[in-house]
Short mmCIF file of C-alpha atoms and ligand atoms in Angstrom, two decimals:
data_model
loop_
_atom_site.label_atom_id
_atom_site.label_comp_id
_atom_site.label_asym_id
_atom_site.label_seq_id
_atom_site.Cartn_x
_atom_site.Cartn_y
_atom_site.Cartn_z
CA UNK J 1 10.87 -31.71 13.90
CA UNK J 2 13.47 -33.33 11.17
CA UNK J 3 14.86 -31.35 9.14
CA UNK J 4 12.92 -32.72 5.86
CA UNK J 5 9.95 -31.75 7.45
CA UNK J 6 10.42 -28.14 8.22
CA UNK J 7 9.33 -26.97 4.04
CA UNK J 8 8.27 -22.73 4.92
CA UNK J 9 11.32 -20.01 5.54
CA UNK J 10 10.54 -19.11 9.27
CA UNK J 11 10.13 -15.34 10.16
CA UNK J 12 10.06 -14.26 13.70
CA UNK J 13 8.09 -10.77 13.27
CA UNK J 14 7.94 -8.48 16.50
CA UNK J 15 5.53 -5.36 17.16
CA UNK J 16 7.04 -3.14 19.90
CA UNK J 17 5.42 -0.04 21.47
CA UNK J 18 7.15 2.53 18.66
CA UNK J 19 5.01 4.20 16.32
CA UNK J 20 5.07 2.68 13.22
CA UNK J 21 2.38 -0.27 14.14
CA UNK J 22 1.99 -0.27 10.31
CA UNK J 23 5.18 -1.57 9.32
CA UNK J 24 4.96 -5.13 11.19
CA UNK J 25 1.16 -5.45 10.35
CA UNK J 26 2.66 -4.60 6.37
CA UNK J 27 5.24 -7.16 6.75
CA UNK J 28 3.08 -9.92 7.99
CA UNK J 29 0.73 -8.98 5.00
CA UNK J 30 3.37 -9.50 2.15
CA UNK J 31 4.81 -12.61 3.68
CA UNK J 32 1.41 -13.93 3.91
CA UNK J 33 0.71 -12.75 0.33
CA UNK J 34 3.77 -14.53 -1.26
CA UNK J 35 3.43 -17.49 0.91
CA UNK J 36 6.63 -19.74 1.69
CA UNK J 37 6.90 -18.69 4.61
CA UNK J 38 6.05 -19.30 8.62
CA UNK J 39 5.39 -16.33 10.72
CA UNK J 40 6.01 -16.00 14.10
CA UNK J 41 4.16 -13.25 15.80
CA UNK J 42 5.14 -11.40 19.10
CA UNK J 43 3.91 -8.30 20.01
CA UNK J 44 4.67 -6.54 23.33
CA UNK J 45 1.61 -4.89 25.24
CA UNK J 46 2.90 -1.45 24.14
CA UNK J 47 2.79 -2.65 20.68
CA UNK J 48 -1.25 -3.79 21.12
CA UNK J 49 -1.54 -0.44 22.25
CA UNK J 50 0.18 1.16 19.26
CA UNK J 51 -2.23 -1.20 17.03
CA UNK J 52 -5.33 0.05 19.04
CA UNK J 53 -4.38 3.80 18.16
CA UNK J 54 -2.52 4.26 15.44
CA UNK J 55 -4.81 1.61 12.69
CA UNK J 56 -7.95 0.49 12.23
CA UNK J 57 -6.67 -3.03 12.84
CA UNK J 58 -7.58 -5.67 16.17
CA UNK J 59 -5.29 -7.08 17.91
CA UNK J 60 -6.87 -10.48 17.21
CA UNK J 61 -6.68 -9.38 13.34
CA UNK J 62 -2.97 -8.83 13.28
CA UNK J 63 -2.20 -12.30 15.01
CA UNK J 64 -4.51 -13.68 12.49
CA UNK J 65 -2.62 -13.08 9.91
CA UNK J 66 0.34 -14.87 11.44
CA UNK J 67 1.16 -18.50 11.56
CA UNK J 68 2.26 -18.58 14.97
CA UNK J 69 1.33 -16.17 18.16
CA UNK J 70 3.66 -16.16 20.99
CA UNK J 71 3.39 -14.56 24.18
CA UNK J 72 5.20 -11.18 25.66
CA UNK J 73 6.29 -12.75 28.58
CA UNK J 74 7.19 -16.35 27.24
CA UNK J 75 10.43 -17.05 26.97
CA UNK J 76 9.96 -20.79 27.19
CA UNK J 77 8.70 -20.56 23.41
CA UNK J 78 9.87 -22.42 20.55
CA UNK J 79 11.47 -18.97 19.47
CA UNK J 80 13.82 -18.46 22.51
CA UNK J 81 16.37 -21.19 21.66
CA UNK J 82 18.47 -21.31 19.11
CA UNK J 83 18.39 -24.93 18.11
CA UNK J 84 14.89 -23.36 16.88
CA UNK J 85 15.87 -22.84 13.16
CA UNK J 86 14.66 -19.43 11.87
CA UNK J 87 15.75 -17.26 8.83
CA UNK J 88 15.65 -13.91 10.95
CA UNK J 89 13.59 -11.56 12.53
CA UNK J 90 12.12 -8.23 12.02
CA UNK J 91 11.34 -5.80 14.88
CA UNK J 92 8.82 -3.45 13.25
CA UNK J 93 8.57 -0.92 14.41
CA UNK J 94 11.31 -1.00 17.38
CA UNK J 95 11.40 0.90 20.34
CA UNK J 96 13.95 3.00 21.80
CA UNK J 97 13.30 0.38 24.70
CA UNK J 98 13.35 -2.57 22.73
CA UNK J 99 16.34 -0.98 20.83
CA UNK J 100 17.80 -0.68 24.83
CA UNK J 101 16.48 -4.10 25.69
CA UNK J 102 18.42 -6.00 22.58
CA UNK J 103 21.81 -3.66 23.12
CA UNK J 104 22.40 -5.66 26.38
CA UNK J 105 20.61 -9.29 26.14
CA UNK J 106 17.93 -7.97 28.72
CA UNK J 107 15.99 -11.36 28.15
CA UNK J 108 13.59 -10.51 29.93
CA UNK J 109 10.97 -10.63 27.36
CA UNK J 110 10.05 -13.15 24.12
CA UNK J 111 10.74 -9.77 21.92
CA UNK J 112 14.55 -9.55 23.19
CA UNK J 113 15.33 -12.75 23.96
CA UNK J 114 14.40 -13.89 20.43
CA UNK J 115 16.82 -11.16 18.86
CA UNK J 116 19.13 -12.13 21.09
CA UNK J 117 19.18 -15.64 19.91
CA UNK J 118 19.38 -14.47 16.40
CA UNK J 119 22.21 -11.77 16.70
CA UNK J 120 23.87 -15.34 18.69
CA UNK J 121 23.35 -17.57 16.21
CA UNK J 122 24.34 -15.12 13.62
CA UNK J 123 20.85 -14.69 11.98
CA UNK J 124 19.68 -12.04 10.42
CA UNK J 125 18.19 -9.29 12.91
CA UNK J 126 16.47 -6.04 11.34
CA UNK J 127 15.28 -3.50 13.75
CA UNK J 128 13.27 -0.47 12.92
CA UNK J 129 13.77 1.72 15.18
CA UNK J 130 11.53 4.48 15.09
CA UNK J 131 12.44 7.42 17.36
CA UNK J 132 12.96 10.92 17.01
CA UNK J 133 14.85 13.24 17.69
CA UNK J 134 17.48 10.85 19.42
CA UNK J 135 19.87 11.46 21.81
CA UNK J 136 23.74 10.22 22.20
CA UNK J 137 22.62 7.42 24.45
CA UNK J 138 19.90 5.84 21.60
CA UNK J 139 22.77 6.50 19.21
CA UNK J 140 25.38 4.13 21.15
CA UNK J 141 22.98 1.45 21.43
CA UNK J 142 22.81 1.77 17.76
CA UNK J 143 25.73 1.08 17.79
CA UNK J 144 26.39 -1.62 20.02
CA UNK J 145 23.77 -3.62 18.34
CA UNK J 146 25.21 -3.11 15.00
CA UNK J 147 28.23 -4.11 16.60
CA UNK J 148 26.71 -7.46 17.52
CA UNK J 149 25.50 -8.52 13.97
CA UNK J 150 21.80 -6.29 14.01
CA UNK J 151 21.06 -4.18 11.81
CA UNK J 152 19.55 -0.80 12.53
CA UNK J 153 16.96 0.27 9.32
CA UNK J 154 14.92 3.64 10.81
CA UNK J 155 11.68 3.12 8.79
CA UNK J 156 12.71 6.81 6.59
CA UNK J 157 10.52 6.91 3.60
CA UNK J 158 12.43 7.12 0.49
CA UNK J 159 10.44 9.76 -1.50
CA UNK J 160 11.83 8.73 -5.31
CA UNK J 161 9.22 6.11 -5.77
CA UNK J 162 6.92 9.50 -5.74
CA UNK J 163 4.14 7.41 -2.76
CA UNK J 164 0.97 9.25 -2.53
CA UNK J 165 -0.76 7.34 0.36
CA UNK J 166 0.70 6.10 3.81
CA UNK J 167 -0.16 2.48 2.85
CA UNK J 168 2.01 3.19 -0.24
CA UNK J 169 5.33 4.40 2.24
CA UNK J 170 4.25 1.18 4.76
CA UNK J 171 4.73 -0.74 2.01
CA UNK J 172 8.01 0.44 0.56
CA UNK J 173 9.58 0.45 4.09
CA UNK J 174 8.06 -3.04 4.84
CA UNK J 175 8.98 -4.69 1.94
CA UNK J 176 12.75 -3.04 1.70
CA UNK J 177 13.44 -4.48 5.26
CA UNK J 178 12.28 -7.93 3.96
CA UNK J 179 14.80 -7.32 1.38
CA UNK J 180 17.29 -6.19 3.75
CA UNK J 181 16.80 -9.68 4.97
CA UNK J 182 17.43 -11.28 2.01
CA UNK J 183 13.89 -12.02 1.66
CA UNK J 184 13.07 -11.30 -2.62
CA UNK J 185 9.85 -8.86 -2.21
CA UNK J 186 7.66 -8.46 -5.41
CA UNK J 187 6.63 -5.38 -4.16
CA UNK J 188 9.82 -3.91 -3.61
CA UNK J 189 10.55 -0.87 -5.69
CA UNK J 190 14.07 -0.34 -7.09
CA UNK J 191 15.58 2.93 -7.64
CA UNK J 192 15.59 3.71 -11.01
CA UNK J 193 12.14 2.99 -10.62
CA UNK J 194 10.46 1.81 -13.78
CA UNK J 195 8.87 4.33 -15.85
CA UNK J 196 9.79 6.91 -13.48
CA UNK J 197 11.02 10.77 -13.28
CA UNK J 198 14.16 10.78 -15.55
CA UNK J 199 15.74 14.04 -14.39
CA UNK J 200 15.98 16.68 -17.33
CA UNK J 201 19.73 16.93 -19.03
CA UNK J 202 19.63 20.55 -18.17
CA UNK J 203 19.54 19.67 -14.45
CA UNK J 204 22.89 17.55 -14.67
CA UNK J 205 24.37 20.90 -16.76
CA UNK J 206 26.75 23.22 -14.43
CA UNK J 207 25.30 26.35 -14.27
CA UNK J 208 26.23 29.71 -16.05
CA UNK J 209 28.14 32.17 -13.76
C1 FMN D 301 0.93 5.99 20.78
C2 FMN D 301 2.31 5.72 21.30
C3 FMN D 301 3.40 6.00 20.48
C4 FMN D 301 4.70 5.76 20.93
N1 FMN D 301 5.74 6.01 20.08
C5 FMN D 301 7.01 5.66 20.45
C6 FMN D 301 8.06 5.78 19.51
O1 FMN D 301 7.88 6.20 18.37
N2 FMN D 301 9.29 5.37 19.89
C7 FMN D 301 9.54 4.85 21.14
O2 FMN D 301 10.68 4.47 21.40
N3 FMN D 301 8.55 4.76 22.07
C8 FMN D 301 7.28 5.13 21.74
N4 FMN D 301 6.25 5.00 22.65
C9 FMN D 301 6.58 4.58 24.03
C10 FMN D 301 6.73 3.06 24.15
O3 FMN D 301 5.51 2.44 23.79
C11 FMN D 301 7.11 2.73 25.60
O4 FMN D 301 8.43 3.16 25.88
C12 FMN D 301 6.98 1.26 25.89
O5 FMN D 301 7.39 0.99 27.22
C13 FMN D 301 7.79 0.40 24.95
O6 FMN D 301 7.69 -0.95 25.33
P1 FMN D 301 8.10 -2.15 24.38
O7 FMN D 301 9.45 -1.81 23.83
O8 FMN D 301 8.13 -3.35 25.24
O9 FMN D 301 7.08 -2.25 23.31
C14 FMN D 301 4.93 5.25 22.23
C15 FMN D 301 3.83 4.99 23.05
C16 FMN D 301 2.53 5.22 22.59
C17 FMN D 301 1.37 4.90 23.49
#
């Protein structure tokens, strides 16, 4: 393809076997919604199983609402070399094996090879990683990919923005790691948020002794 001819921001979006389903099915949604941009789906067979339990959601649903579907296992796709141009991708939610997979180039699969081409070609690589409680080794691999140019976003509700519904936190957390991408969100909201709790004066007053 010539370069005049590739017109939508390509997205490589990745569901892995961490709970959290939500957040790449989210994701796909808002891309979709603001349009602009080409999706490419992955999701590992953990991550259909995730899907299957956690939302209401088919398997067949989610990849419908992507432009492109690759396979698990293919590493042949367009998405495993680098001459591919993509913006970035987004590995929501990650796995602790993903996470373990992507720390040391394990390309085994179309999920870590493909962040391995982007943390290679210096692209933008956002993992969720959604694991708890974690131990030192989960940590270091934190570290290591941050180290190589990922960056590590735990999908941590941020609790300002006052959300009353889980699709309200999905959407927060999906639409801040767009941002985190450089991707502009509509649906993004901004601490202070607009219209929002102002804290009382008397709470930023030093209390009496
Ligand atoms: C319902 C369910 C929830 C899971 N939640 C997590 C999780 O939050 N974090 C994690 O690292 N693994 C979780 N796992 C285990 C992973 O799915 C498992 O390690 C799998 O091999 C990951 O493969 P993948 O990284 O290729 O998707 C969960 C499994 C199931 C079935």
């Amino acid at each position: 393809m010539k370069a005049a001819e590739i017109s939508k921001t390509r997205i490589i979006v990745a569901i892995s076997g961490a709970s959290g389903a939500i957040y790449g099915i989210e994701a796909l949604r808002l891309l979709r919604e603001m349009g602009g941009y080409e999706t490419h789906l992955i999701v590992s067979p953990a991550g259909a199983r995730t899907i299957h339990e956690e939302t209401d959601f088919t398997l067949g649903e989610v990849e419908a609402m992507s432009d492109v579907r690759h396979h698990f296992r293919d590493i042949g796709a367009s998405i495993a070399s680098g001459s591919f141009k993509v913006h970035g991708m987004l590995v929501a939610p990650c796995s602790a094996r993903t996470l373990g997979g992507i720390a040391v180039s394990l390309g085994e699969n179309l999920i870590v090879r493909a962040a391995d081409v982007c943390m290679k070609e210096r692209r933008k690589l956002v993992l969720l990683l959604r694991e708890t409680p974690l131990h030192l080794g989960h940590i270091e691999l934190m570290a290591n990919v941050t180290r190589y140019g990922a960056i590590v976003m735990p999908p941590v509700p941020a609790f300002y923005t006052r959300p009353i519904t889980v699709a309200e936190i999905a959407t927060q957390t999906a639409a801040r790691a767009l941002d985190v991408m450089g991707i502009e969100v509509s649906a993004l909201n901004r601490w202070p948020v607009e219209n929002g709790p102002v804290m009382p004066v008397s709470a930023n007053e030093p209390e009496d002794d």
